[in-house]
Amino acid sequence: MAQPYTRLACLVLCLVLAGCAGRPAQPPVYTGRCDIADLRLFPQDLTAYVKKDAASPILSPAEQSAALEKFRNTLFGAWHMKKPSISRRDASLMLNRKARGWKNGSVRWQDREWKAMRSNARMQTYPNINRPGIVVTSTDLREMPTHLPRFTEPTPDPEENPFDYFQYSRLPVGLPVLLCHRSADKRWYYVETSIACGWVDAKDVAPVTQTFMESWEASPLAAIVQEHTVLGATGRVADIGVILPAAGVNAVMVPVKDKSGLAVAMRANVAPGAVEAMPLPMTEANVARLGNAMVGQKYGWGGMLDLRDCSAMTRDLMAPFGIWLPRNSQAQARAGERISLKNMSVRERERTIVRQGVPFASLVTLKGHVVLYVGTYKGRPVILHDLWGIRVDEPAGEDNRLIVGKVIVSSLTPGKELPNLTNNTTIGDRFHTLTVLGGTPR
């Protein structure tokens, strides 16, 4: 995930050439967002990088079967825990600190407000519940039991600075959880999930019975493969990467609360083609098809505003194929066969990725960012990634970002043409690991 810098930087060049390429005759002036040259030089359609025919698999049936077994075991892991694995100390870390940051605009958090949250959390009784549950509508996983944000600087517009540091992740509908602890006002649960741990709004989760778990876990799985899919009469909305039990053609099972507050399964019809049996055959064409639905989407830290960040994009894109990826970029780097890219020049990294990477099935990571290698274009490796921004220096010498803020297709060196790159480097200078997923052959 990217680090936050809120002043939006963009070069306005006094050149005949349009866009952000070339070197200005005068010092750069910063006026807002700007597209980078790679967005014009590299097709923003993933089908342009598909080299194998549609029927040629990246993973063999045996490899996909093994990957799916691991996926299922991880997905349902929270239901098989006998007790919470997170200690009281770790679950209370942020609550026990002094107030920090801003809520909205220029309003700072106050110590009395954190004291009130600490009292409501009553962590001295943690864990005060130990019960399996499920997410009944997509919800935010929070570091503190509040919907209010915590920014590191005044933030009038969260869409222009989507870095709420109380936000861990967005949890999808149908995700199994372990309900570990409940707040004094009963409005929040602290939960453990296969993605991460944190606080969720109590209305968005429900306890499950043993019968519910056995039926849900025994069902064949289906993957949502279209963005903004409405789940029948439940009114829930699911995006690519959401996994639910199959319920026939164009239908899935969705958890809803009954009158007693327990989860029950409800059959939901979806639009034709919005759901497919899991795992989808992992071909270049299929990965490109799902990835194309994400290209151009806005960046959203930790799932803020129902958007994705870099690791959420790779995670959601791989899920329909039965490839389980952890929540953050550095953990994803350890999710397959690793090839070190350390102490290499950019050109050496590019050659290694082309030689040893598997298009549409290889991740490339640096500290705080992860991308998907999708093949080559005019001899250069091409990546799909959700990019917040590129490090540049302002005229005063301050570190900042040229904000891209969306899912793009690019080279390993997006923004290379910019005259004021910080230390004259791009992300291509910092990639450290190539990870081949799913036992893919090379």
Short mmCIF file of C-alpha atoms in Angstrom, two decimals:
data_model
loop_
_atom_site.label_atom_id
_atom_site.label_comp_id
_atom_site.label_asym_id
_atom_site.label_seq_id
_atom_site.Cartn_x
_atom_site.Cartn_y
_atom_site.Cartn_z
CA MET A 1 0.00 0.00 0.00
CA ALA A 2 1.16 3.45 -0.75
CA GLN A 3 2.02 6.05 1.90
CA PRO A 4 -0.08 9.24 2.08
CA TYR A 5 0.89 12.61 0.71
CA THR A 6 -2.06 14.91 0.32
CA ARG A 7 -0.92 17.84 -1.73
CA LEU A 8 -1.65 16.74 -5.27
CA ALA A 9 1.29 17.25 -7.59
CA CYS A 10 1.26 17.57 -11.36
CA LEU A 11 3.67 19.14 -13.78
CA VAL A 12 2.49 21.78 -16.20
CA LEU A 13 5.18 21.86 -18.86
CA CYS A 14 5.70 24.76 -21.25
CA LEU A 15 6.38 22.45 -24.15
CA VAL A 16 4.77 21.72 -27.47
CA LEU A 17 4.35 18.12 -26.36
CA ALA A 18 1.15 17.48 -24.41
CA GLY A 19 0.96 15.71 -21.06
CA CYS A 20 3.73 15.18 -18.54
CA ALA A 21 6.66 14.21 -20.76
CA GLY A 22 9.90 16.04 -21.38
CA ARG A 23 11.89 18.63 -19.41
CA PRO A 24 10.55 22.13 -18.83
CA ALA A 25 12.61 25.19 -19.58
CA GLN A 26 11.33 26.75 -16.34
CA PRO A 27 10.86 25.27 -12.82
CA PRO A 28 7.74 23.05 -12.63
CA VAL A 29 4.47 24.44 -11.35
CA TYR A 30 2.12 22.12 -9.43
CA THR A 31 -1.58 22.43 -10.15
CA GLY A 32 -3.27 19.04 -9.63
CA ARG A 33 -3.59 15.53 -10.96
CA CYS A 34 -1.94 14.55 -14.21
CA ASP A 35 -1.65 11.44 -16.31
CA ILE A 36 1.79 10.01 -16.95
CA ALA A 37 3.32 9.02 -20.26
CA ASP A 38 2.89 5.26 -19.66
CA LEU A 39 -0.88 5.70 -19.86
CA ARG A 40 -0.44 6.74 -23.48
CA LEU A 41 2.45 4.45 -24.36
CA PHE A 42 0.98 1.19 -23.01
CA PRO A 43 -2.49 -0.09 -23.99
CA GLN A 44 -4.86 0.14 -21.02
CA ASP A 45 -6.60 -3.02 -22.25
CA LEU A 46 -5.17 -6.23 -20.81
CA THR A 47 -6.19 -8.28 -23.82
CA ALA A 48 -3.32 -6.57 -25.66
CA TYR A 49 -0.92 -8.61 -23.52
CA VAL A 50 -2.61 -12.00 -23.85
CA LYS A 51 -0.21 -14.24 -25.78
CA LYS A 52 -1.61 -17.72 -25.15
CA ASP A 53 -4.87 -18.93 -26.62
CA ALA A 54 -7.96 -18.80 -24.43
CA ALA A 55 -7.89 -22.51 -23.67
CA SER A 56 -4.23 -22.65 -22.62
CA PRO A 57 -4.10 -22.93 -18.81
CA ILE A 58 -1.59 -21.13 -16.61
CA LEU A 59 -2.24 -23.67 -13.86
CA SER A 60 -2.78 -27.36 -14.39
CA PRO A 61 -5.97 -28.94 -12.98
CA ALA A 62 -3.91 -30.49 -10.19
CA GLU A 63 -2.37 -27.14 -9.28
CA GLN A 64 -5.73 -25.40 -9.25
CA SER A 65 -7.21 -28.17 -7.13
CA ALA A 66 -4.40 -27.85 -4.58
CA ALA A 67 -4.73 -24.06 -4.57
CA LEU A 68 -8.49 -24.28 -4.03
CA GLU A 69 -8.08 -26.63 -1.08
CA LYS A 70 -5.74 -24.12 0.55
CA PHE A 71 -8.18 -21.32 -0.28
CA ARG A 72 -11.10 -23.11 1.38
CA ASN A 73 -9.07 -24.01 4.47
CA THR A 74 -8.01 -20.40 4.89
CA LEU A 75 -11.42 -18.91 4.11
CA PHE A 76 -13.18 -21.03 6.76
CA GLY A 77 -10.30 -20.97 9.25
CA ALA A 78 -12.03 -18.55 11.62
CA TRP A 79 -14.81 -21.08 12.19
CA HIS A 80 -12.34 -23.71 13.34
CA MET A 81 -10.59 -21.62 15.98
CA LYS A 82 -11.22 -22.74 19.53
CA LYS A 83 -10.35 -19.30 20.94
CA PRO A 84 -9.02 -15.93 19.74
CA SER A 85 -5.38 -15.94 18.75
CA ILE A 86 -4.91 -12.18 19.24
CA SER A 87 -3.80 -11.25 22.76
CA ARG A 88 -5.49 -8.56 24.82
CA ARG A 89 -2.34 -6.48 24.57
CA ASP A 90 -2.23 -6.61 20.78
CA ALA A 91 -5.96 -5.99 20.40
CA SER A 92 -5.68 -2.95 22.68
CA LEU A 93 -2.58 -1.31 21.21
CA MET A 94 -4.22 1.67 19.53
CA LEU A 95 -6.83 2.13 22.25
CA ASN A 96 -4.09 2.50 24.87
CA ARG A 97 -2.29 5.26 23.00
CA LYS A 98 -2.85 8.98 23.31
CA ALA A 99 -5.09 10.69 20.79
CA ARG A 100 -3.42 11.50 17.48
CA GLY A 101 -4.37 12.81 14.05
CA TRP A 102 -7.38 14.56 12.58
CA LYS A 103 -10.99 13.43 12.25
CA ASN A 104 -12.31 15.62 9.45
CA GLY A 105 -11.03 18.85 7.99
CA SER A 106 -8.95 20.55 10.70
CA VAL A 107 -10.64 18.87 13.70
CA ARG A 108 -8.11 17.00 15.84
CA TRP A 109 -8.84 13.91 17.89
CA GLN A 110 -8.92 14.68 21.62
CA ASP A 111 -7.69 12.48 24.48
CA ARG A 112 -11.14 12.56 26.08
CA GLU A 113 -12.62 11.06 22.91
CA TRP A 114 -10.12 8.20 22.90
CA LYS A 115 -10.74 7.69 26.60
CA ALA A 116 -14.47 7.32 25.83
CA MET A 117 -13.71 4.75 23.11
CA ARG A 118 -11.38 2.93 25.47
CA SER A 119 -14.12 2.79 28.11
CA ASN A 120 -16.66 1.53 25.58
CA ALA A 121 -14.26 -1.14 24.34
CA ARG A 122 -13.81 -2.47 27.92
CA MET A 123 -10.72 -4.42 26.89
CA GLN A 124 -10.09 -5.43 30.49
CA THR A 125 -12.73 -8.13 29.85
CA TYR A 126 -11.27 -9.23 26.48
CA PRO A 127 -12.21 -11.71 25.13
CA ASN A 128 -15.77 -11.60 26.43
CA ILE A 129 -17.22 -13.68 23.60
CA ASN A 130 -15.95 -16.61 21.55
CA ARG A 131 -18.43 -17.45 18.81
CA PRO A 132 -18.30 -18.06 15.05
CA GLY A 133 -20.08 -15.54 12.87
CA ILE A 134 -20.33 -14.23 9.32
CA VAL A 135 -20.36 -10.88 7.53
CA VAL A 136 -23.94 -10.21 6.34
CA THR A 137 -23.14 -7.05 4.36
CA SER A 138 -19.81 -5.66 3.25
CA THR A 139 -18.29 -3.69 6.09
CA ASP A 140 -15.18 -1.86 7.24
CA LEU A 141 -12.66 -3.52 9.53
CA ARG A 142 -11.49 -0.79 11.90
CA GLU A 143 -8.55 -0.27 14.22
CA MET A 144 -10.82 1.46 16.72
CA PRO A 145 -14.56 1.01 17.41
CA THR A 146 -15.61 4.09 15.44
CA HIS A 147 -16.63 5.08 11.92
CA LEU A 148 -14.83 8.39 12.28
CA PRO A 149 -11.51 8.56 10.43
CA ARG A 150 -7.97 9.28 11.60
CA PHE A 151 -5.87 11.24 9.14
CA THR A 152 -2.27 12.28 9.71
CA GLU A 153 -3.01 15.84 8.59
CA PRO A 154 -6.05 18.07 8.03
CA THR A 155 -8.20 16.46 5.33
CA PRO A 156 -11.22 18.37 4.02
CA ASP A 157 -11.86 15.82 1.26
CA PRO A 158 -11.23 12.09 2.00
CA GLU A 159 -11.42 11.31 -1.71
CA GLU A 160 -8.33 13.44 -2.26
CA ASN A 161 -6.51 11.85 0.69
CA PRO A 162 -7.92 8.34 1.10
CA PHE A 163 -5.67 7.37 4.01
CA ASP A 164 -7.83 6.84 7.07
CA TYR A 165 -5.45 5.08 9.44
CA PHE A 166 -8.29 3.55 11.44
CA GLN A 167 -9.13 1.56 8.29
CA TYR A 168 -7.70 -1.97 8.09
CA SER A 169 -9.69 -3.49 5.27
CA ARG A 170 -13.07 -3.93 3.64
CA LEU A 171 -14.70 -7.24 4.58
CA PRO A 172 -16.93 -8.82 1.91
CA VAL A 173 -20.39 -10.24 2.47
CA GLY A 174 -20.22 -13.95 3.33
CA LEU A 175 -16.80 -13.86 5.02
CA PRO A 176 -16.55 -16.22 8.03
CA VAL A 177 -15.35 -14.51 11.23
CA LEU A 178 -14.71 -15.31 14.87
CA LEU A 179 -16.58 -12.92 17.16
CA CYS A 180 -14.03 -12.35 19.93
CA HIS A 181 -15.25 -9.36 21.91
CA ARG A 182 -18.21 -6.99 22.17
CA SER A 183 -18.17 -3.34 23.21
CA ALA A 184 -20.12 -2.05 26.18
CA ASP A 185 -22.73 -0.36 23.98
CA LYS A 186 -23.03 -3.61 21.94
CA ARG A 187 -22.54 -1.67 18.71
CA TRP A 188 -19.09 -3.14 17.89
CA TYR A 189 -17.45 -6.56 17.70
CA TYR A 190 -13.73 -7.23 17.68
CA VAL A 191 -13.32 -10.07 15.17
CA GLU A 192 -10.68 -12.33 13.71
CA THR A 193 -10.93 -13.16 10.02
CA SER A 194 -8.82 -14.84 7.37
CA ILE A 195 -7.94 -11.33 6.15
CA ALA A 196 -7.14 -9.39 9.33
CA CYS A 197 -8.40 -8.59 12.83
CA GLY A 198 -10.19 -5.51 14.10
CA TRP A 199 -13.48 -3.84 14.98
CA VAL A 200 -16.65 -4.16 12.87
CA ASP A 201 -20.09 -2.63 13.20
CA ALA A 202 -22.24 -5.18 15.04
CA LYS A 203 -25.15 -4.72 12.65
CA ASP A 204 -22.99 -5.99 9.76
CA VAL A 205 -22.17 -9.40 11.26
CA ALA A 206 -24.22 -12.21 12.75
CA PRO A 207 -23.51 -15.32 14.84
CA VAL A 208 -23.88 -18.67 13.08
CA THR A 209 -25.04 -22.07 14.26
CA GLN A 210 -23.21 -25.34 13.78
CA THR A 211 -25.82 -26.40 11.23
CA PHE A 212 -25.33 -23.18 9.25
CA MET A 213 -21.54 -23.63 9.22
CA GLU A 214 -21.70 -27.25 8.10
CA SER A 215 -24.07 -26.48 5.25
CA TRP A 216 -22.23 -23.32 4.15
CA GLU A 217 -18.81 -24.95 4.22
CA ALA A 218 -19.94 -28.12 2.41
CA SER A 219 -21.38 -26.20 -0.54
CA PRO A 220 -19.51 -25.71 -3.83
CA LEU A 221 -18.14 -22.19 -4.09
CA ALA A 222 -18.98 -19.56 -6.66
CA ALA A 223 -17.07 -16.38 -7.50
CA ILE A 224 -18.52 -13.00 -8.35
CA VAL A 225 -16.89 -11.98 -11.65
CA GLN A 226 -18.64 -8.67 -12.41
CA GLU A 227 -18.28 -5.44 -10.49
CA HIS A 228 -21.28 -4.04 -8.58
CA THR A 229 -23.31 -7.26 -8.78
CA VAL A 230 -26.66 -6.96 -6.98
CA LEU A 231 -27.37 -10.07 -4.92
CA GLY A 232 -31.07 -10.58 -5.62
CA ALA A 233 -33.71 -9.45 -3.19
CA THR A 234 -31.15 -9.05 -0.39
CA GLY A 235 -30.07 -5.77 -1.97
CA ARG A 236 -26.46 -6.55 -1.12
CA VAL A 237 -23.82 -5.59 -3.68
CA ALA A 238 -20.72 -7.65 -4.38
CA ASP A 239 -17.65 -7.06 -6.52
CA ILE A 240 -15.09 -9.28 -8.22
CA GLY A 241 -13.37 -11.48 -5.66
CA VAL A 242 -16.39 -12.08 -3.40
CA ILE A 243 -16.83 -15.81 -2.80
CA LEU A 244 -20.20 -17.34 -1.83
CA PRO A 245 -21.81 -20.81 -1.95
CA ALA A 246 -23.27 -21.64 -5.34
CA ALA A 247 -27.06 -22.05 -5.57
CA GLY A 248 -27.55 -23.09 -9.16
CA VAL A 249 -27.22 -21.16 -12.42
CA ASN A 250 -26.86 -17.41 -11.84
CA ALA A 251 -27.59 -17.77 -8.13
CA VAL A 252 -25.66 -17.79 -4.85
CA MET A 253 -26.43 -18.13 -1.16
CA VAL A 254 -26.22 -14.92 0.88
CA PRO A 255 -26.23 -14.65 4.69
CA VAL A 256 -28.97 -12.52 6.24
CA LYS A 257 -30.12 -12.03 9.82
CA ASP A 258 -33.29 -13.64 11.09
CA LYS A 259 -35.53 -12.10 13.76
CA SER A 260 -33.33 -13.50 16.53
CA GLY A 261 -30.18 -11.99 15.02
CA LEU A 262 -28.71 -15.27 13.81
CA ALA A 263 -27.45 -15.73 10.26
CA VAL A 264 -29.57 -17.75 7.84
CA ALA A 265 -28.85 -18.51 4.19
CA MET A 266 -30.98 -16.87 1.51
CA ARG A 267 -30.89 -17.76 -2.18
CA ALA A 268 -30.12 -14.74 -4.36
CA ASN A 269 -30.38 -14.54 -8.13
CA VAL A 270 -27.80 -12.44 -9.95
CA ALA A 271 -27.46 -11.06 -13.47
CA PRO A 272 -26.49 -13.63 -16.12
CA GLY A 273 -22.70 -14.01 -16.23
CA ALA A 274 -22.13 -12.23 -12.92
CA VAL A 275 -21.12 -15.41 -11.10
CA GLU A 276 -19.10 -18.46 -12.13
CA ALA A 277 -18.21 -21.76 -10.52
CA MET A 278 -14.98 -21.56 -8.58
CA PRO A 279 -12.23 -21.96 -9.48
CA LEU A 280 -12.38 -20.30 -12.88
CA PRO A 281 -9.93 -21.86 -15.33
CA MET A 282 -6.79 -19.79 -14.87
CA THR A 283 -5.96 -18.63 -18.37
CA GLU A 284 -4.41 -15.38 -19.51
CA ALA A 285 -7.69 -14.44 -21.19
CA ASN A 286 -9.74 -15.01 -18.03
CA VAL A 287 -7.38 -13.01 -15.82
CA ALA A 288 -7.35 -10.22 -18.41
CA ARG A 289 -11.16 -10.23 -18.57
CA LEU A 290 -11.52 -9.73 -14.82
CA GLY A 291 -8.62 -7.31 -14.63
CA ASN A 292 -10.07 -5.12 -17.35
CA ALA A 293 -13.11 -4.49 -15.13
CA MET A 294 -10.75 -2.89 -12.60
CA VAL A 295 -8.60 -0.77 -14.94
CA GLY A 296 -9.29 2.91 -14.36
CA GLN A 297 -11.00 2.46 -10.99
CA LYS A 298 -10.08 4.95 -8.25
CA TYR A 299 -7.63 4.04 -5.50
CA GLY A 300 -9.03 3.44 -2.01
CA TRP A 301 -6.80 2.76 1.00
CA GLY A 302 -7.93 -0.32 2.91
CA GLY A 303 -11.17 -0.46 0.94
CA MET A 304 -12.17 3.09 1.86
CA LEU A 305 -15.19 4.37 -0.04
CA ASP A 306 -15.80 0.83 -1.36
CA LEU A 307 -12.63 1.08 -3.45
CA ARG A 308 -9.41 -0.96 -3.57
CA ASP A 309 -5.76 -0.35 -2.83
CA CYS A 310 -2.88 -2.20 -4.50
CA SER A 311 -3.00 -5.42 -2.46
CA ALA A 312 -6.82 -5.57 -2.47
CA MET A 313 -6.74 -5.42 -6.26
CA THR A 314 -4.35 -8.37 -6.59
CA ARG A 315 -6.17 -10.29 -3.88
CA ASP A 316 -9.63 -9.85 -5.45
CA LEU A 317 -8.34 -10.57 -8.94
CA MET A 318 -6.77 -13.89 -7.92
CA ALA A 319 -9.60 -15.12 -5.67
CA PRO A 320 -11.96 -16.41 -8.42
CA PHE A 321 -9.13 -18.66 -9.61
CA GLY A 322 -8.74 -20.21 -6.17
CA ILE A 323 -5.50 -18.38 -5.38
CA TRP A 324 -5.54 -17.18 -1.79
CA LEU A 325 -3.54 -14.01 -1.16
CA PRO A 326 -3.00 -12.37 2.24
CA ARG A 327 -4.15 -8.83 2.91
CA ASN A 328 -0.96 -6.75 2.61
CA SER A 329 1.69 -6.43 -0.07
CA GLN A 330 4.65 -7.82 1.87
CA ALA A 331 2.71 -10.92 2.92
CA GLN A 332 1.63 -11.41 -0.69
CA ALA A 333 5.29 -11.42 -1.71
CA ARG A 334 5.63 -14.64 0.31
CA ALA A 335 2.58 -16.32 -1.28
CA GLY A 336 4.44 -18.30 -3.95
CA GLU A 337 7.85 -19.13 -5.35
CA ARG A 338 10.08 -16.13 -4.65
CA ILE A 339 12.86 -14.79 -6.86
CA SER A 340 14.96 -11.99 -5.39
CA LEU A 341 15.31 -8.76 -7.36
CA LYS A 342 17.51 -7.06 -4.79
CA ASN A 343 20.76 -5.33 -5.77
CA MET A 344 19.80 -5.30 -9.44
CA SER A 345 19.60 -2.41 -11.86
CA VAL A 346 16.20 -1.64 -13.36
CA ARG A 347 17.27 -3.28 -16.60
CA GLU A 348 18.41 -6.42 -14.75
CA ARG A 349 15.10 -6.54 -12.90
CA GLU A 350 13.20 -6.26 -16.17
CA ARG A 351 15.21 -9.08 -17.75
CA THR A 352 14.69 -11.31 -14.69
CA ILE A 353 10.93 -10.70 -14.65
CA VAL A 354 10.60 -11.46 -18.36
CA ARG A 355 12.76 -14.57 -18.05
CA GLN A 356 11.35 -16.04 -14.83
CA GLY A 357 7.92 -14.47 -14.37
CA VAL A 358 4.67 -16.04 -15.55
CA PRO A 359 2.40 -13.47 -17.22
CA PHE A 360 -0.88 -12.93 -15.34
CA ALA A 361 0.34 -15.16 -12.48
CA SER A 362 3.32 -13.31 -10.97
CA LEU A 363 3.50 -10.54 -8.40
CA VAL A 364 6.29 -8.00 -8.14
CA THR A 365 6.66 -6.16 -4.84
CA LEU A 366 8.52 -3.31 -3.22
CA LYS A 367 8.03 -1.95 0.27
CA GLY A 368 4.41 -0.78 0.39
CA HIS A 369 3.33 -1.75 -3.11
CA VAL A 370 2.47 -4.86 -5.14
CA VAL A 371 1.79 -5.26 -8.87
CA LEU A 372 0.78 -8.05 -11.25
CA TYR A 373 3.13 -8.87 -14.14
CA VAL A 374 1.00 -9.32 -17.28
CA GLY A 375 3.56 -9.87 -20.04
CA THR A 376 5.61 -7.75 -22.40
CA TYR A 377 5.03 -4.88 -24.80
CA LYS A 378 7.69 -3.84 -27.28
CA GLY A 379 10.17 -5.94 -25.36
CA ARG A 380 9.48 -4.45 -21.91
CA PRO A 381 7.66 -6.08 -18.96
CA VAL A 382 4.20 -4.66 -18.27
CA ILE A 383 2.40 -4.49 -14.94
CA LEU A 384 -1.17 -3.99 -13.70
CA HIS A 385 -1.39 -2.09 -10.43
CA ASP A 386 -3.46 0.25 -8.30
CA LEU A 387 -1.11 3.22 -7.98
CA TRP A 388 -1.65 6.12 -5.61
CA GLY A 389 1.23 8.31 -6.74
CA ILE A 390 4.84 8.81 -7.83
CA ARG A 391 7.42 10.40 -5.58
CA VAL A 392 8.46 13.82 -6.85
CA ASP A 393 10.11 16.90 -5.33
CA GLU A 394 8.42 20.25 -5.22
CA PRO A 395 10.41 23.33 -6.23
CA ALA A 396 11.06 23.95 -2.53
CA GLY A 397 12.61 20.48 -2.26
CA GLU A 398 9.76 18.88 -0.32
CA ASP A 399 8.92 15.22 -0.87
CA ASN A 400 5.49 14.80 -2.42
CA ARG A 401 3.51 12.70 -4.87
CA LEU A 402 2.30 13.15 -8.37
CA ILE A 403 -1.10 11.60 -7.84
CA VAL A 404 -2.25 8.90 -10.26
CA GLY A 405 -4.86 7.44 -7.91
CA LYS A 406 -6.25 4.59 -10.00
CA VAL A 407 -5.68 1.13 -11.49
CA ILE A 408 -3.35 1.40 -14.47
CA VAL A 409 -1.28 -0.66 -16.89
CA SER A 410 2.31 0.57 -17.09
CA SER A 411 5.98 -0.26 -17.38
CA LEU A 412 8.04 -0.96 -14.26
CA THR A 413 9.08 2.70 -14.34
CA PRO A 414 5.90 4.81 -14.46
CA GLY A 415 6.71 8.52 -14.46
CA LYS A 416 10.28 8.00 -15.66
CA GLU A 417 9.88 11.03 -17.91
CA LEU A 418 9.22 13.43 -15.01
CA PRO A 419 12.07 15.92 -14.48
CA ASN A 420 11.69 16.13 -10.70
CA LEU A 421 11.52 12.51 -9.57
CA THR A 422 12.72 12.19 -5.99
CA ASN A 423 16.34 11.00 -6.20
CA ASN A 424 15.66 10.49 -9.92
CA THR A 425 14.13 7.07 -9.13
CA THR A 426 10.86 5.28 -9.87
CA ILE A 427 9.25 2.23 -8.29
CA GLY A 428 11.35 0.18 -10.72
CA ASP A 429 14.41 1.05 -8.65
CA ARG A 430 12.81 -0.40 -5.50
CA PHE A 431 11.21 -3.70 -6.52
CA HIS A 432 12.71 -6.45 -4.37
CA THR A 433 10.77 -9.68 -5.06
CA LEU A 434 9.21 -11.55 -7.97
CA THR A 435 6.62 -14.07 -6.73
CA VAL A 436 5.26 -16.79 -9.00
CA LEU A 437 1.83 -17.89 -7.80
CA GLY A 438 0.16 -21.27 -7.57
CA GLY A 439 3.00 -23.56 -8.53
CA THR A 440 2.97 -22.20 -12.06
CA PRO A 441 5.54 -23.80 -14.37
CA ARG A 442 8.28 -21.70 -15.95
#
